[in-house]
């Protein structure tokens, strides 16, 4: 399992208003040192990270469609803060005001805790690894100056040795594709341990539109301490997709009816053609 370094001490809370913003947002970032020398081991860790973030991003897409969800949209990704520091970031847009921002913070923090404690399911890993691999395959197909497959495989074997830097983008893509097939539920263990609100390596950033009441740092820390105490007494349960909302069910119903109609029309055309041929 690829290893990840320990988090960087921060535990910072930043709350401010921005005149250029059109909507408020809450952002939880978990920081750790960045790798400056690409290698096969580094690429393998990057693939594990991308698959894990895709799993979490898909979860937030599901939650966003549920009635009573406190945030409007949410994304999960990675950001390079500088040349030596990177972060896994959970960013959610929300309505104006401290109440909406703090409710969003609590919801995001709960999913962070769920991921830290339980990781991902085998089904989630399979889906997100396949999605990540498809992107890599598309990149490889679209590359006009890619080396031959045999040449790339030889380099993959060579670059698997410790301390060898990657010198070809095409070779790097091949390593990524191989790494996608190797991702398992256990691959996330070192990374998910970084998502620890009890530890030192996190930053909370709350941005409000100018003119709206600003969330205070004390309020942010109070919410996080309250949620942590709640999880200590009643641990967060593993991920289980909530039932689809009424809107989602209605959309699926219309899509199914549309598909039935098209199939019926197609079968009718086929039978008509057969009759014409018999005639």
JSON list of C-alpha atoms in Angstrom, two decimals, residues 50-265:
[
{"chain": "A", "resi": 50, "resn": "UNK", "atom": "CA", "xyz": [-7.51, 10.51, -7.39]},
{"chain": "A", "resi": 51, "resn": "UNK", "atom": "CA", "xyz": [-9.65, 7.39, -7.01]},
{"chain": "A", "resi": 52, "resn": "UNK", "atom": "CA", "xyz": [-10.34, 8.18, -3.35]},
{"chain": "A", "resi": 53, "resn": "UNK", "atom": "CA", "xyz": [-11.30, 11.78, -4.13]},
{"chain": "A", "resi": 54, "resn": "UNK", "atom": "CA", "xyz": [-13.60, 10.60, -6.91]},
{"chain": "A", "resi": 55, "resn": "UNK", "atom": "CA", "xyz": [-15.35, 8.30, -4.44]},
{"chain": "A", "resi": 56, "resn": "UNK", "atom": "CA", "xyz": [-15.92, 11.19, -2.04]},
{"chain": "A", "resi": 57, "resn": "UNK", "atom": "CA", "xyz": [-16.94, 13.60, -4.78]},
{"chain": "A", "resi": 58, "resn": "UNK", "atom": "CA", "xyz": [-19.59, 11.15, -5.97]},
{"chain": "A", "resi": 59, "resn": "UNK", "atom": "CA", "xyz": [-20.92, 10.87, -2.42]},
{"chain": "A", "resi": 60, "resn": "UNK", "atom": "CA", "xyz": [-21.42, 14.61, -2.19]},
{"chain": "A", "resi": 61, "resn": "UNK", "atom": "CA", "xyz": [-23.21, 14.58, -5.54]},
{"chain": "A", "resi": 62, "resn": "UNK", "atom": "CA", "xyz": [-25.67, 12.09, -4.07]},
{"chain": "A", "resi": 63, "resn": "UNK", "atom": "CA", "xyz": [-26.13, 14.04, -0.84]},
{"chain": "A", "resi": 64, "resn": "UNK", "atom": "CA", "xyz": [-26.71, 17.29, -2.71]},
{"chain": "A", "resi": 65, "resn": "UNK", "atom": "CA", "xyz": [-29.89, 15.86, -4.25]},
{"chain": "A", "resi": 66, "resn": "UNK", "atom": "CA", "xyz": [-31.44, 15.01, -0.89]},
{"chain": "A", "resi": 67, "resn": "UNK", "atom": "CA", "xyz": [-34.15, 17.12, 0.70]},
{"chain": "A", "resi": 68, "resn": "UNK", "atom": "CA", "xyz": [-32.83, 19.27, 3.53]},
{"chain": "A", "resi": 69, "resn": "UNK", "atom": "CA", "xyz": [-29.23, 19.23, 2.32]},
{"chain": "A", "resi": 70, "resn": "UNK", "atom": "CA", "xyz": [-27.60, 22.37, 3.78]},
{"chain": "A", "resi": 71, "resn": "UNK", "atom": "CA", "xyz": [-25.24, 23.00, 0.86]},
{"chain": "A", "resi": 72, "resn": "UNK", "atom": "CA", "xyz": [-25.99, 23.92, -2.75]},
{"chain": "A", "resi": 73, "resn": "UNK", "atom": "CA", "xyz": [-23.07, 22.21, -4.46]},
{"chain": "A", "resi": 74, "resn": "UNK", "atom": "CA", "xyz": [-19.94, 20.46, -3.25]},
{"chain": "A", "resi": 75, "resn": "UNK", "atom": "CA", "xyz": [-16.72, 19.20, -4.78]},
{"chain": "A", "resi": 76, "resn": "UNK", "atom": "CA", "xyz": [-13.78, 17.20, -3.48]},
{"chain": "A", "resi": 77, "resn": "UNK", "atom": "CA", "xyz": [-10.33, 17.67, -4.99]},
{"chain": "A", "resi": 78, "resn": "UNK", "atom": "CA", "xyz": [-6.65, 18.26, -4.41]},
{"chain": "A", "resi": 79, "resn": "UNK", "atom": "CA", "xyz": [-4.76, 21.55, -4.55]},
{"chain": "A", "resi": 80, "resn": "UNK", "atom": "CA", "xyz": [-1.07, 22.40, -4.50]},
{"chain": "A", "resi": 81, "resn": "UNK", "atom": "CA", "xyz": [-0.80, 25.22, -1.98]},
{"chain": "A", "resi": 82, "resn": "UNK", "atom": "CA", "xyz": [2.82, 25.87, -2.95]},
{"chain": "A", "resi": 83, "resn": "UNK", "atom": "CA", "xyz": [5.80, 23.89, -4.24]},
{"chain": "A", "resi": 84, "resn": "UNK", "atom": "CA", "xyz": [6.12, 21.92, -1.02]},
{"chain": "A", "resi": 85, "resn": "UNK", "atom": "CA", "xyz": [2.56, 21.66, 0.30]},
{"chain": "A", "resi": 86, "resn": "UNK", "atom": "CA", "xyz": [-0.57, 20.03, -1.10]},
{"chain": "A", "resi": 87, "resn": "UNK", "atom": "CA", "xyz": [-4.07, 19.56, 0.30]},
{"chain": "A", "resi": 88, "resn": "UNK", "atom": "CA", "xyz": [-7.18, 17.43, -0.02]},
{"chain": "A", "resi": 89, "resn": "UNK", "atom": "CA", "xyz": [-10.03, 19.94, -0.13]},
{"chain": "A", "resi": 90, "resn": "UNK", "atom": "CA", "xyz": [-13.76, 19.65, 0.54]},
{"chain": "A", "resi": 91, "resn": "UNK", "atom": "CA", "xyz": [-15.53, 22.75, -0.80]},
{"chain": "A", "resi": 92, "resn": "UNK", "atom": "CA", "xyz": [-19.26, 23.39, -0.52]},
{"chain": "A", "resi": 93, "resn": "UNK", "atom": "CA", "xyz": [-21.30, 26.39, -1.67]},
{"chain": "A", "resi": 94, "resn": "UNK", "atom": "CA", "xyz": [-24.10, 27.44, 0.66]},
{"chain": "A", "resi": 95, "resn": "UNK", "atom": "CA", "xyz": [-26.66, 30.14, 1.34]},
{"chain": "A", "resi": 96, "resn": "UNK", "atom": "CA", "xyz": [-25.71, 33.42, 3.00]},
{"chain": "A", "resi": 97, "resn": "UNK", "atom": "CA", "xyz": [-25.40, 33.83, 6.74]},
{"chain": "A", "resi": 98, "resn": "UNK", "atom": "CA", "xyz": [-23.66, 32.12, 9.64]},
{"chain": "A", "resi": 99, "resn": "UNK", "atom": "CA", "xyz": [-26.46, 29.58, 10.20]},
{"chain": "A", "resi": 100, "resn": "UNK", "atom": "CA", "xyz": [-26.22, 28.15, 6.68]},
{"chain": "A", "resi": 101, "resn": "UNK", "atom": "CA", "xyz": [-22.42, 28.18, 6.72]},
{"chain": "A", "resi": 102, "resn": "UNK", "atom": "CA", "xyz": [-22.18, 26.38, 10.06]},
{"chain": "A", "resi": 103, "resn": "UNK", "atom": "CA", "xyz": [-24.79, 23.79, 9.02]},
{"chain": "A", "resi": 104, "resn": "UNK", "atom": "CA", "xyz": [-22.80, 23.16, 5.86]},
{"chain": "A", "resi": 105, "resn": "UNK", "atom": "CA", "xyz": [-19.60, 22.86, 7.87]},
{"chain": "A", "resi": 106, "resn": "UNK", "atom": "CA", "xyz": [-21.20, 20.23, 10.12]},
{"chain": "A", "resi": 107, "resn": "UNK", "atom": "CA", "xyz": [-22.45, 18.24, 7.10]},
{"chain": "A", "resi": 108, "resn": "UNK", "atom": "CA", "xyz": [-19.08, 18.33, 5.34]},
{"chain": "A", "resi": 109, "resn": "UNK", "atom": "CA", "xyz": [-17.22, 17.44, 8.54]},
{"chain": "A", "resi": 110, "resn": "UNK", "atom": "CA", "xyz": [-19.49, 14.42, 9.03]},
{"chain": "A", "resi": 111, "resn": "UNK", "atom": "CA", "xyz": [-18.61, 13.03, 5.60]},
{"chain": "A", "resi": 112, "resn": "UNK", "atom": "CA", "xyz": [-14.94, 13.66, 6.27]},
{"chain": "A", "resi": 113, "resn": "UNK", "atom": "CA", "xyz": [-15.23, 11.67, 9.49]},
{"chain": "A", "resi": 114, "resn": "UNK", "atom": "CA", "xyz": [-17.14, 8.91, 7.70]},
{"chain": "A", "resi": 115, "resn": "UNK", "atom": "CA", "xyz": [-14.38, 8.62, 5.10]},
{"chain": "A", "resi": 116, "resn": "UNK", "atom": "CA", "xyz": [-11.67, 8.63, 7.78]},
{"chain": "A", "resi": 117, "resn": "UNK", "atom": "CA", "xyz": [-13.29, 5.89, 9.84]},
{"chain": "A", "resi": 118, "resn": "UNK", "atom": "CA", "xyz": [-14.78, 3.63, 7.19]},
{"chain": "A", "resi": 119, "resn": "UNK", "atom": "CA", "xyz": [-13.03, 4.44, 3.95]},
{"chain": "A", "resi": 120, "resn": "UNK", "atom": "CA", "xyz": [-14.86, 3.30, 0.82]},
{"chain": "A", "resi": 121, "resn": "UNK", "atom": "CA", "xyz": [-16.84, 0.27, -0.28]},
{"chain": "A", "resi": 122, "resn": "UNK", "atom": "CA", "xyz": [-15.59, -2.21, -2.85]},
{"chain": "A", "resi": 123, "resn": "UNK", "atom": "CA", "xyz": [-18.27, -1.08, -5.28]},
{"chain": "A", "resi": 124, "resn": "UNK", "atom": "CA", "xyz": [-17.21, 2.56, -4.94]},
{"chain": "A", "resi": 125, "resn": "UNK", "atom": "CA", "xyz": [-13.57, 1.62, -5.54]},
{"chain": "A", "resi": 126, "resn": "UNK", "atom": "CA", "xyz": [-14.44, -0.36, -8.66]},
{"chain": "A", "resi": 127, "resn": "UNK", "atom": "CA", "xyz": [-16.54, 2.47, -10.13]},
{"chain": "A", "resi": 128, "resn": "UNK", "atom": "CA", "xyz": [-14.08, 5.28, -9.39]},
{"chain": "A", "resi": 129, "resn": "UNK", "atom": "CA", "xyz": [-11.01, 3.28, -10.43]},
{"chain": "A", "resi": 130, "resn": "UNK", "atom": "CA", "xyz": [-12.72, 2.52, -13.74]},
{"chain": "A", "resi": 131, "resn": "UNK", "atom": "CA", "xyz": [-13.56, 6.20, -14.23]},
{"chain": "A", "resi": 132, "resn": "UNK", "atom": "CA", "xyz": [-9.98, 7.24, -13.47]},
{"chain": "A", "resi": 133, "resn": "UNK", "atom": "CA", "xyz": [-8.59, 4.61, -15.81]},
{"chain": "A", "resi": 134, "resn": "UNK", "atom": "CA", "xyz": [-10.92, 5.71, -18.62]},
{"chain": "A", "resi": 135, "resn": "UNK", "atom": "CA", "xyz": [-9.52, 9.23, -18.41]},
{"chain": "A", "resi": 136, "resn": "UNK", "atom": "CA", "xyz": [-5.98, 7.89, -18.64]},
{"chain": "A", "resi": 137, "resn": "UNK", "atom": "CA", "xyz": [-6.84, 5.68, -21.60]},
{"chain": "A", "resi": 138, "resn": "UNK", "atom": "CA", "xyz": [-8.37, 8.62, -23.43]},
{"chain": "A", "resi": 139, "resn": "UNK", "atom": "CA", "xyz": [-5.26, 10.70, -22.80]},
{"chain": "A", "resi": 140, "resn": "UNK", "atom": "CA", "xyz": [-3.09, 7.92, -24.16]},
{"chain": "A", "resi": 141, "resn": "UNK", "atom": "CA", "xyz": [-5.18, 7.48, -27.31]},
{"chain": "A", "resi": 142, "resn": "UNK", "atom": "CA", "xyz": [-5.20, 11.20, -28.03]},
{"chain": "A", "resi": 143, "resn": "UNK", "atom": "CA", "xyz": [-1.45, 11.54, -27.66]},
{"chain": "A", "resi": 144, "resn": "UNK", "atom": "CA", "xyz": [0.11, 11.67, -31.16]},
{"chain": "A", "resi": 145, "resn": "UNK", "atom": "CA", "xyz": [3.74, 11.16, -30.18]},
{"chain": "A", "resi": 146, "resn": "UNK", "atom": "CA", "xyz": [3.25, 8.27, -27.78]},
{"chain": "A", "resi": 147, "resn": "UNK", "atom": "CA", "xyz": [5.94, 5.57, -27.83]},
{"chain": "A", "resi": 148, "resn": "UNK", "atom": "CA", "xyz": [5.14, 2.01, -28.82]},
{"chain": "A", "resi": 149, "resn": "UNK", "atom": "CA", "xyz": [3.42, -0.19, -26.26]},
{"chain": "A", "resi": 150, "resn": "UNK", "atom": "CA", "xyz": [6.44, -2.50, -25.90]},
{"chain": "A", "resi": 151, "resn": "UNK", "atom": "CA", "xyz": [8.73, 0.47, -25.41]},
{"chain": "A", "resi": 152, "resn": "UNK", "atom": "CA", "xyz": [6.42, 1.93, -22.76]},
{"chain": "A", "resi": 153, "resn": "UNK", "atom": "CA", "xyz": [6.13, -1.38, -20.91]},
{"chain": "A", "resi": 154, "resn": "UNK", "atom": "CA", "xyz": [9.92, -1.68, -20.77]},
{"chain": "A", "resi": 155, "resn": "UNK", "atom": "CA", "xyz": [10.12, 1.75, -19.22]},
{"chain": "A", "resi": 156, "resn": "UNK", "atom": "CA", "xyz": [7.37, 0.90, -16.74]},
{"chain": "A", "resi": 157, "resn": "UNK", "atom": "CA", "xyz": [9.44, -2.04, -15.53]},
{"chain": "A", "resi": 158, "resn": "UNK", "atom": "CA", "xyz": [12.54, 0.16, -15.36]},
{"chain": "A", "resi": 159, "resn": "UNK", "atom": "CA", "xyz": [10.81, 2.99, -13.54]},
{"chain": "A", "resi": 160, "resn": "UNK", "atom": "CA", "xyz": [9.38, 0.63, -10.95]},
{"chain": "A", "resi": 161, "resn": "UNK", "atom": "CA", "xyz": [12.80, 0.61, -9.30]},
{"chain": "A", "resi": 162, "resn": "UNK", "atom": "CA", "xyz": [13.03, 2.92, -6.25]},
{"chain": "A", "resi": 163, "resn": "UNK", "atom": "CA", "xyz": [14.45, 6.37, -6.84]},
{"chain": "A", "resi": 164, "resn": "UNK", "atom": "CA", "xyz": [13.98, 6.43, -10.61]},
{"chain": "A", "resi": 165, "resn": "UNK", "atom": "CA", "xyz": [12.36, 9.65, -11.90]},
{"chain": "A", "resi": 166, "resn": "UNK", "atom": "CA", "xyz": [9.80, 9.59, -14.71]},
{"chain": "A", "resi": 167, "resn": "UNK", "atom": "CA", "xyz": [11.15, 11.05, -17.94]},
{"chain": "A", "resi": 168, "resn": "UNK", "atom": "CA", "xyz": [8.23, 10.42, -20.32]},
{"chain": "A", "resi": 169, "resn": "UNK", "atom": "CA", "xyz": [4.62, 11.54, -20.04]},
{"chain": "A", "resi": 170, "resn": "UNK", "atom": "CA", "xyz": [3.50, 8.51, -22.03]},
{"chain": "A", "resi": 171, "resn": "UNK", "atom": "CA", "xyz": [5.34, 6.21, -19.62]},
{"chain": "A", "resi": 172, "resn": "UNK", "atom": "CA", "xyz": [3.72, 8.02, -16.73]},
{"chain": "A", "resi": 173, "resn": "UNK", "atom": "CA", "xyz": [0.28, 7.38, -18.23]},
{"chain": "A", "resi": 174, "resn": "UNK", "atom": "CA", "xyz": [1.07, 3.69, -18.55]},
{"chain": "A", "resi": 175, "resn": "UNK", "atom": "CA", "xyz": [2.06, 3.56, -14.89]},
{"chain": "A", "resi": 176, "resn": "UNK", "atom": "CA", "xyz": [-1.19, 5.28, -13.96]},
{"chain": "A", "resi": 177, "resn": "UNK", "atom": "CA", "xyz": [-3.27, 2.78, -15.92]},
{"chain": "A", "resi": 178, "resn": "UNK", "atom": "CA", "xyz": [-1.55, -0.13, -14.22]},
{"chain": "A", "resi": 179, "resn": "UNK", "atom": "CA", "xyz": [-2.00, 1.52, -10.83]},
{"chain": "A", "resi": 180, "resn": "UNK", "atom": "CA", "xyz": [-5.76, 1.91, -11.40]},
{"chain": "A", "resi": 181, "resn": "UNK", "atom": "CA", "xyz": [-6.13, -1.86, -11.62]},
{"chain": "A", "resi": 182, "resn": "UNK", "atom": "CA", "xyz": [-4.22, -2.28, -8.37]},
{"chain": "A", "resi": 183, "resn": "UNK", "atom": "CA", "xyz": [-6.35, 0.07, -6.22]},
{"chain": "A", "resi": 184, "resn": "UNK", "atom": "CA", "xyz": [-8.26, -1.70, -3.45]},
{"chain": "A", "resi": 185, "resn": "UNK", "atom": "CA", "xyz": [-10.24, -0.65, -0.40]},
{"chain": "A", "resi": 186, "resn": "UNK", "atom": "CA", "xyz": [-7.08, -1.01, 1.71]},
{"chain": "A", "resi": 187, "resn": "UNK", "atom": "CA", "xyz": [-5.15, 1.32, -0.60]},
{"chain": "A", "resi": 188, "resn": "UNK", "atom": "CA", "xyz": [-6.98, 4.27, 0.96]},
{"chain": "A", "resi": 189, "resn": "UNK", "atom": "CA", "xyz": [-5.92, 3.54, 4.54]},
{"chain": "A", "resi": 190, "resn": "UNK", "atom": "CA", "xyz": [-2.82, 5.81, 4.67]},
{"chain": "A", "resi": 191, "resn": "UNK", "atom": "CA", "xyz": [-4.62, 8.65, 2.92]},
{"chain": "A", "resi": 192, "resn": "UNK", "atom": "CA", "xyz": [-7.88, 8.57, 4.86]},
{"chain": "A", "resi": 193, "resn": "UNK", "atom": "CA", "xyz": [-5.97, 8.78, 8.15]},
{"chain": "A", "resi": 194, "resn": "UNK", "atom": "CA", "xyz": [-4.93, 12.28, 7.10]},
{"chain": "A", "resi": 195, "resn": "UNK", "atom": "CA", "xyz": [-8.59, 13.37, 7.18]},
{"chain": "A", "resi": 196, "resn": "UNK", "atom": "CA", "xyz": [-8.51, 13.86, 10.92]},
{"chain": "A", "resi": 197, "resn": "UNK", "atom": "CA", "xyz": [-10.20, 16.86, 12.49]},
{"chain": "A", "resi": 198, "resn": "UNK", "atom": "CA", "xyz": [-8.72, 15.78, 15.82]},
{"chain": "A", "resi": 199, "resn": "UNK", "atom": "CA", "xyz": [-5.22, 16.17, 14.42]},
{"chain": "A", "resi": 200, "resn": "UNK", "atom": "CA", "xyz": [-3.21, 19.24, 13.46]},
{"chain": "A", "resi": 201, "resn": "UNK", "atom": "CA", "xyz": [-3.23, 19.16, 9.67]},
{"chain": "A", "resi": 202, "resn": "UNK", "atom": "CA", "xyz": [-6.40, 20.98, 8.66]},
{"chain": "A", "resi": 203, "resn": "UNK", "atom": "CA", "xyz": [-7.56, 24.45, 7.57]},
{"chain": "A", "resi": 204, "resn": "UNK", "atom": "CA", "xyz": [-11.16, 25.69, 7.62]},
{"chain": "A", "resi": 205, "resn": "UNK", "atom": "CA", "xyz": [-12.00, 28.58, 5.31]},
{"chain": "A", "resi": 206, "resn": "UNK", "atom": "CA", "xyz": [-15.44, 30.22, 5.29]},
{"chain": "A", "resi": 207, "resn": "UNK", "atom": "CA", "xyz": [-16.15, 32.91, 2.73]},
{"chain": "A", "resi": 208, "resn": "UNK", "atom": "CA", "xyz": [-19.19, 35.18, 2.78]},
{"chain": "A", "resi": 209, "resn": "UNK", "atom": "CA", "xyz": [-20.49, 37.68, 0.27]},
{"chain": "A", "resi": 210, "resn": "UNK", "atom": "CA", "xyz": [-19.72, 41.27, 1.24]},
{"chain": "A", "resi": 211, "resn": "UNK", "atom": "CA", "xyz": [-22.44, 42.75, 3.44]},
{"chain": "A", "resi": 212, "resn": "UNK", "atom": "CA", "xyz": [-23.52, 39.42, 4.93]},
{"chain": "A", "resi": 213, "resn": "UNK", "atom": "CA", "xyz": [-22.83, 38.63, 8.59]},
{"chain": "A", "resi": 214, "resn": "UNK", "atom": "CA", "xyz": [-19.40, 37.04, 8.99]},
{"chain": "A", "resi": 215, "resn": "UNK", "atom": "CA", "xyz": [-18.93, 33.74, 10.75]},
{"chain": "A", "resi": 216, "resn": "UNK", "atom": "CA", "xyz": [-16.70, 34.03, 13.79]},
{"chain": "A", "resi": 217, "resn": "UNK", "atom": "CA", "xyz": [-13.75, 31.74, 14.43]},
{"chain": "A", "resi": 218, "resn": "UNK", "atom": "CA", "xyz": [-15.18, 30.79, 17.82]},
{"chain": "A", "resi": 219, "resn": "UNK", "atom": "CA", "xyz": [-18.38, 29.59, 16.13]},
{"chain": "A", "resi": 220, "resn": "UNK", "atom": "CA", "xyz": [-16.44, 27.39, 13.74]},
{"chain": "A", "resi": 221, "resn": "UNK", "atom": "CA", "xyz": [-14.40, 25.75, 16.48]},
{"chain": "A", "resi": 222, "resn": "UNK", "atom": "CA", "xyz": [-17.51, 25.28, 18.61]},
{"chain": "A", "resi": 223, "resn": "UNK", "atom": "CA", "xyz": [-19.30, 23.42, 15.79]},
{"chain": "A", "resi": 224, "resn": "UNK", "atom": "CA", "xyz": [-16.32, 21.17, 15.14]},
{"chain": "A", "resi": 225, "resn": "UNK", "atom": "CA", "xyz": [-15.83, 20.40, 18.84]},
{"chain": "A", "resi": 226, "resn": "UNK", "atom": "CA", "xyz": [-19.55, 19.62, 19.19]},
{"chain": "A", "resi": 227, "resn": "UNK", "atom": "CA", "xyz": [-19.50, 17.24, 16.22]},
{"chain": "A", "resi": 228, "resn": "UNK", "atom": "CA", "xyz": [-16.32, 15.53, 17.41]},
{"chain": "A", "resi": 229, "resn": "UNK", "atom": "CA", "xyz": [-17.87, 14.95, 20.84]},
{"chain": "A", "resi": 230, "resn": "UNK", "atom": "CA", "xyz": [-20.98, 13.53, 19.17]},
{"chain": "A", "resi": 231, "resn": "UNK", "atom": "CA", "xyz": [-18.92, 11.09, 17.07]},
{"chain": "A", "resi": 232, "resn": "UNK", "atom": "CA", "xyz": [-16.93, 10.00, 20.11]},
{"chain": "A", "resi": 233, "resn": "UNK", "atom": "CA", "xyz": [-20.16, 8.94, 21.83]},
{"chain": "A", "resi": 234, "resn": "UNK", "atom": "CA", "xyz": [-21.93, 7.73, 18.68]},
{"chain": "A", "resi": 235, "resn": "UNK", "atom": "CA", "xyz": [-19.53, 6.90, 15.82]},
{"chain": "A", "resi": 236, "resn": "UNK", "atom": "CA", "xyz": [-20.52, 7.80, 12.27]},
{"chain": "A", "resi": 237, "resn": "UNK", "atom": "CA", "xyz": [-21.98, 4.85, 10.38]},
{"chain": "A", "resi": 238, "resn": "UNK", "atom": "CA", "xyz": [-20.50, 3.51, 7.13]},
{"chain": "A", "resi": 239, "resn": "UNK", "atom": "CA", "xyz": [-21.64, 5.04, 3.86]},
{"chain": "A", "resi": 240, "resn": "UNK", "atom": "CA", "xyz": [-25.02, 3.89, 2.67]},
{"chain": "A", "resi": 241, "resn": "UNK", "atom": "CA", "xyz": [-26.53, 5.77, -0.28]},
{"chain": "A", "resi": 242, "resn": "UNK", "atom": "CA", "xyz": [-29.73, 7.50, 0.84]},
{"chain": "A", "resi": 243, "resn": "UNK", "atom": "CA", "xyz": [-32.92, 6.69, -1.06]},
{"chain": "A", "resi": 244, "resn": "UNK", "atom": "CA", "xyz": [-33.37, 8.79, -4.21]},
{"chain": "A", "resi": 245, "resn": "UNK", "atom": "CA", "xyz": [-35.32, 11.99, -3.85]},
{"chain": "A", "resi": 246, "resn": "UNK", "atom": "CA", "xyz": [-38.77, 12.41, -5.37]},
{"chain": "A", "resi": 247, "resn": "UNK", "atom": "CA", "xyz": [-37.31, 14.49, -8.21]},
{"chain": "A", "resi": 248, "resn": "UNK", "atom": "CA", "xyz": [-34.75, 11.80, -9.03]},
{"chain": "A", "resi": 249, "resn": "UNK", "atom": "CA", "xyz": [-37.41, 9.09, -9.01]},
{"chain": "A", "resi": 250, "resn": "UNK", "atom": "CA", "xyz": [-39.62, 11.17, -11.29]},
{"chain": "A", "resi": 251, "resn": "UNK", "atom": "CA", "xyz": [-36.73, 11.72, -13.71]},
{"chain": "A", "resi": 252, "resn": "UNK", "atom": "CA", "xyz": [-35.96, 8.01, -13.78]},
{"chain": "A", "resi": 253, "resn": "UNK", "atom": "CA", "xyz": [-39.65, 7.24, -14.38]},
{"chain": "A", "resi": 254, "resn": "UNK", "atom": "CA", "xyz": [-39.82, 9.53, -17.41]},
{"chain": "A", "resi": 255, "resn": "UNK", "atom": "CA", "xyz": [-36.53, 8.18, -18.73]},
{"chain": "A", "resi": 256, "resn": "UNK", "atom": "CA", "xyz": [-37.85, 4.63, -18.45]},
{"chain": "A", "resi": 257, "resn": "UNK", "atom": "CA", "xyz": [-41.08, 5.52, -20.21]},
{"chain": "A", "resi": 258, "resn": "UNK", "atom": "CA", "xyz": [-39.15, 7.25, -22.96]},
{"chain": "A", "resi": 259, "resn": "UNK", "atom": "CA", "xyz": [-36.98, 4.17, -23.39]},
{"chain": "A", "resi": 260, "resn": "UNK", "atom": "CA", "xyz": [-40.01, 1.87, -23.57]},
{"chain": "A", "resi": 261, "resn": "UNK", "atom": "CA", "xyz": [-41.59, 4.12, -26.16]},
{"chain": "A", "resi": 262, "resn": "UNK", "atom": "CA", "xyz": [-38.46, 4.11, -28.31]},
{"chain": "A", "resi": 263, "resn": "UNK", "atom": "CA", "xyz": [-38.15, 0.33, -28.04]},
{"chain": "A", "resi": 264, "resn": "UNK", "atom": "CA", "xyz": [-41.79, -0.10, -29.02]},
{"chain": "A", "resi": 265, "resn": "UNK", "atom": "CA", "xyz": [-41.36, 2.18, -31.99]}
]
